mmCIF file of C-alpha atoms and ligand atoms in Angstrom:
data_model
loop_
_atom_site.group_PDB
_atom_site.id
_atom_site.type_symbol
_atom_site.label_atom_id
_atom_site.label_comp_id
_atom_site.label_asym_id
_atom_site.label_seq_id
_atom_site.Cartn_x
_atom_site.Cartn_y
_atom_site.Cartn_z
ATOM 1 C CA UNK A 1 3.972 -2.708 -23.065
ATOM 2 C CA UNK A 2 5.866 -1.767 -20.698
ATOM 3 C CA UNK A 3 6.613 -3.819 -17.604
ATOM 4 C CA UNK A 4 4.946 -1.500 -14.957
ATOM 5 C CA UNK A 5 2.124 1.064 -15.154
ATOM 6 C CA UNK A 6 3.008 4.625 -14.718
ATOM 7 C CA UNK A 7 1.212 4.401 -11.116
ATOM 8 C CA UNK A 8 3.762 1.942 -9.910
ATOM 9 C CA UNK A 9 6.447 4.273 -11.505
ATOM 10 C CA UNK A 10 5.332 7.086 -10.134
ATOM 11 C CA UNK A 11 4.532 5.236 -6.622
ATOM 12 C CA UNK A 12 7.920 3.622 -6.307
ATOM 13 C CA UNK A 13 9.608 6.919 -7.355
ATOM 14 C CA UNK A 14 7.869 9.108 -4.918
ATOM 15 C CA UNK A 15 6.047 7.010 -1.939
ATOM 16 C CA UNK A 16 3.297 8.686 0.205
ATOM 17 C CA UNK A 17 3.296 8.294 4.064
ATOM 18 C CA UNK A 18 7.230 6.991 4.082
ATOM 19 C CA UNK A 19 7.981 6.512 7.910
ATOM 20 C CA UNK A 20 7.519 5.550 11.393
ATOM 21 C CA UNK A 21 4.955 6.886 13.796
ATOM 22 C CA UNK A 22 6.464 7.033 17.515
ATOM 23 C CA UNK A 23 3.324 5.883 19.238
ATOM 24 C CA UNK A 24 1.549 4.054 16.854
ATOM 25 C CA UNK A 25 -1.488 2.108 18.092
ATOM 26 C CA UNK A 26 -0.614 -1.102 15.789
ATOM 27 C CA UNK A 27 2.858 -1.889 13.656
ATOM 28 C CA UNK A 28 2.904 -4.799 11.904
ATOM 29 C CA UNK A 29 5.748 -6.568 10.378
ATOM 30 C CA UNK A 30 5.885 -8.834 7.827
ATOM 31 C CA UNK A 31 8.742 -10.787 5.500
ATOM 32 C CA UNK A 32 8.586 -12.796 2.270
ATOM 33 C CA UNK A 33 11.555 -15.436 2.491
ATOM 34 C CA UNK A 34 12.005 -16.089 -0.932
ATOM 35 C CA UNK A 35 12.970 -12.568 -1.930
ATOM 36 C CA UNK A 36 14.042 -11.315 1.753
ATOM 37 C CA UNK A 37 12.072 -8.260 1.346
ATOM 38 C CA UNK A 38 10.472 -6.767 4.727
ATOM 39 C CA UNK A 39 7.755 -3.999 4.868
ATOM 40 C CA UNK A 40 6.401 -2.772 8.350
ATOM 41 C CA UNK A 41 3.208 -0.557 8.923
ATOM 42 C CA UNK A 42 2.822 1.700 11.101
ATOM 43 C CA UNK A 43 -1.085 3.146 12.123
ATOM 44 C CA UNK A 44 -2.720 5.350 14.343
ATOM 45 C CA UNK A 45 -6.417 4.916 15.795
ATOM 46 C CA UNK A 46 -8.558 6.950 16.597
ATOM 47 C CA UNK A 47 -12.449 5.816 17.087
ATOM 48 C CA UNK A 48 -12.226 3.147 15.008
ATOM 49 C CA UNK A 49 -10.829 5.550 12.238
ATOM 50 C CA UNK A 50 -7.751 4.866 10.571
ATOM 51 C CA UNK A 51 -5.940 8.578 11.382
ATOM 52 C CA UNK A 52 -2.468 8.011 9.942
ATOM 53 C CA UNK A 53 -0.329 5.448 8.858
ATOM 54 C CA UNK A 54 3.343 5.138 8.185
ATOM 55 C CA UNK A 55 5.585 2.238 6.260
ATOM 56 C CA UNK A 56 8.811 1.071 5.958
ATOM 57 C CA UNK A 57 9.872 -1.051 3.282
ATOM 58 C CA UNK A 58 12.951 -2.460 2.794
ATOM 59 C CA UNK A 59 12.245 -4.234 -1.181
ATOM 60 C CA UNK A 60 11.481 -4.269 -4.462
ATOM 61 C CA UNK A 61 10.045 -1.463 -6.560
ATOM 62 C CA UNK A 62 6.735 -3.373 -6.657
ATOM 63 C CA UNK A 63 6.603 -3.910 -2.654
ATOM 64 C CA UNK A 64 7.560 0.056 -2.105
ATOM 65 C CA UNK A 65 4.646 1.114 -4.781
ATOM 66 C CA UNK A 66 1.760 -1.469 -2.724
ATOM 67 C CA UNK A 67 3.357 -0.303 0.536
ATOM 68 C CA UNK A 68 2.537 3.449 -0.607
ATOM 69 C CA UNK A 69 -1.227 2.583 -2.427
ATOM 70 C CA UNK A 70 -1.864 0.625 0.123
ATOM 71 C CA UNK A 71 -1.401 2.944 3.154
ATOM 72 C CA UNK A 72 -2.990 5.875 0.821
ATOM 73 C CA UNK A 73 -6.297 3.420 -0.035
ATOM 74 C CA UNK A 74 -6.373 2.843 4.086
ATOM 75 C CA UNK A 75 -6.025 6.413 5.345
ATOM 76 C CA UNK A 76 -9.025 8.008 7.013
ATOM 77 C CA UNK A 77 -11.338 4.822 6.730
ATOM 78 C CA UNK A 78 -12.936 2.363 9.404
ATOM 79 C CA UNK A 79 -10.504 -0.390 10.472
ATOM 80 C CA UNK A 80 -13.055 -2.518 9.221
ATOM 81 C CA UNK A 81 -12.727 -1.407 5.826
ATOM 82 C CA UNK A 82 -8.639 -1.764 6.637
ATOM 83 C CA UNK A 83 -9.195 -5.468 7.428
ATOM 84 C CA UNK A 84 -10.973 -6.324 4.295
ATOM 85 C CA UNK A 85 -8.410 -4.723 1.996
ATOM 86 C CA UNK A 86 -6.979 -7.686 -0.510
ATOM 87 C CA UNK A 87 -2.923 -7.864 -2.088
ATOM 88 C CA UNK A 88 -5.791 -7.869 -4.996
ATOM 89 C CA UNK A 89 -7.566 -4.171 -4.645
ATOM 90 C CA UNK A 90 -3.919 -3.018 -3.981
ATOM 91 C CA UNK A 91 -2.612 -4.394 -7.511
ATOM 92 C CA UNK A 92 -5.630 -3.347 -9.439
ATOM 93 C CA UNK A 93 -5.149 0.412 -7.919
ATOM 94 C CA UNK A 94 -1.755 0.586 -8.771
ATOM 95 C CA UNK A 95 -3.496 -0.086 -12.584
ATOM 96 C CA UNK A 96 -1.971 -3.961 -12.186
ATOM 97 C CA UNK A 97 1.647 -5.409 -11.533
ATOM 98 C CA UNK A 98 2.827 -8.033 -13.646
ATOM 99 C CA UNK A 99 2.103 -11.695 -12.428
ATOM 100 C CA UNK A 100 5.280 -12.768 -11.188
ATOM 101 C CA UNK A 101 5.412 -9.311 -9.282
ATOM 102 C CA UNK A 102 2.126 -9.679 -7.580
ATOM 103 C CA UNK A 103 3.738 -11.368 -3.933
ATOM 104 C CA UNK A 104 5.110 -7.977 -3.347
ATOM 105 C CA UNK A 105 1.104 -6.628 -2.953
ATOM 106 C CA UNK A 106 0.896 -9.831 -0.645
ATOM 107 C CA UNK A 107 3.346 -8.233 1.995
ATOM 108 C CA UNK A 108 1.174 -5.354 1.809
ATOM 109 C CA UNK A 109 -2.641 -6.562 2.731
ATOM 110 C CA UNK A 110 -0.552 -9.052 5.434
ATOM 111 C CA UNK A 111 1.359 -5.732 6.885
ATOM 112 C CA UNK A 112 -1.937 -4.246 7.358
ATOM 113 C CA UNK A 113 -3.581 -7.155 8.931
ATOM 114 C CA UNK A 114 -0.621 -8.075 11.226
ATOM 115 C CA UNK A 115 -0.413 -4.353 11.766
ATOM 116 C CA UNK A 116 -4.187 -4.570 12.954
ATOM 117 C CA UNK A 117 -3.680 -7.580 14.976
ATOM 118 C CA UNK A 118 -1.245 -5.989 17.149
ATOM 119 C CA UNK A 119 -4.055 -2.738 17.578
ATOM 120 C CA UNK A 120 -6.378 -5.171 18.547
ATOM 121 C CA UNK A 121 -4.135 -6.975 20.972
ATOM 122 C CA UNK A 122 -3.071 -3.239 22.300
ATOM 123 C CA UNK A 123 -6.885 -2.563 22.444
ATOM 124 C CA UNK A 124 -9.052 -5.298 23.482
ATOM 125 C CA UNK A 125 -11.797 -3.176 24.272
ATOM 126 C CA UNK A 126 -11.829 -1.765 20.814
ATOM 127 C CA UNK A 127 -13.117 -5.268 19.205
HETATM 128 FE FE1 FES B 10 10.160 -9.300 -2.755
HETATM 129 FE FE2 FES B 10 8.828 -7.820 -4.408
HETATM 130 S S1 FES B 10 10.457 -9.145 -4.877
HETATM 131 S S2 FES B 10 8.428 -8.140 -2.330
#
């Protein structure tokens, strides 16, 4: 078998929503020590709707392909939806990444919560 699934291929090879939005509503940053890899999210509100979202990763294969699901699984739904999504739901979308490969989908879901943090922190009225 081989080591990834085609959708991480084809995710890592050609990422959606690659970027930065100027005035984004909420960026969030996050780091994994061990590996040094960094991804940062970038998102734009809009009534409680999830309009657009941006990332940057700087990492593996495996954290560019969970950036690029993840941000495409978030687009266009409720930031509540957004806060619930798991490292897990990213993994099994990308049709699985191999064990030792599945901290990468970690920097992903904590991108998009830290990301949402900082929108909420922006926006107190919006909680
Ligand atoms: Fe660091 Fe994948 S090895 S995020």
């Amino acid at each position: 078998m081989a080591l990834y699934s085609e959708k991480v291929m084809d995710h890592f090879r050609n990422p959606r929503n690659v970027g930065v939005i100027e005035d984004a509503d909420g960026v969030g940053e996050v780091g994994n020590e061990k590996c040094g890899d960094i991804m940062k999210i970038y998102l734009k509100i809009e009534g409680g709707i999830i309009e657009d979202v941006k990332f940057e990763t700087f990492g593996c294969a495996s954290a560019v392909a969970s950036s690029s699901m993840a941000t495409e699984l978030i687009k266009g739904k409720p930031v509540a939806e957004a806060l619930e999504l798991t490292n897990k739901a990213v993994a099994e979308a990308l049709d699985g990444l191999p064990a030792y490969k599945m901290h990468c989908s970690v920097l992903a879901e904590e991108a998009i919560k830290n990301a949402l943090e900082d929108y909420y922190k922006k926006h107190p009225e919006a909680k």
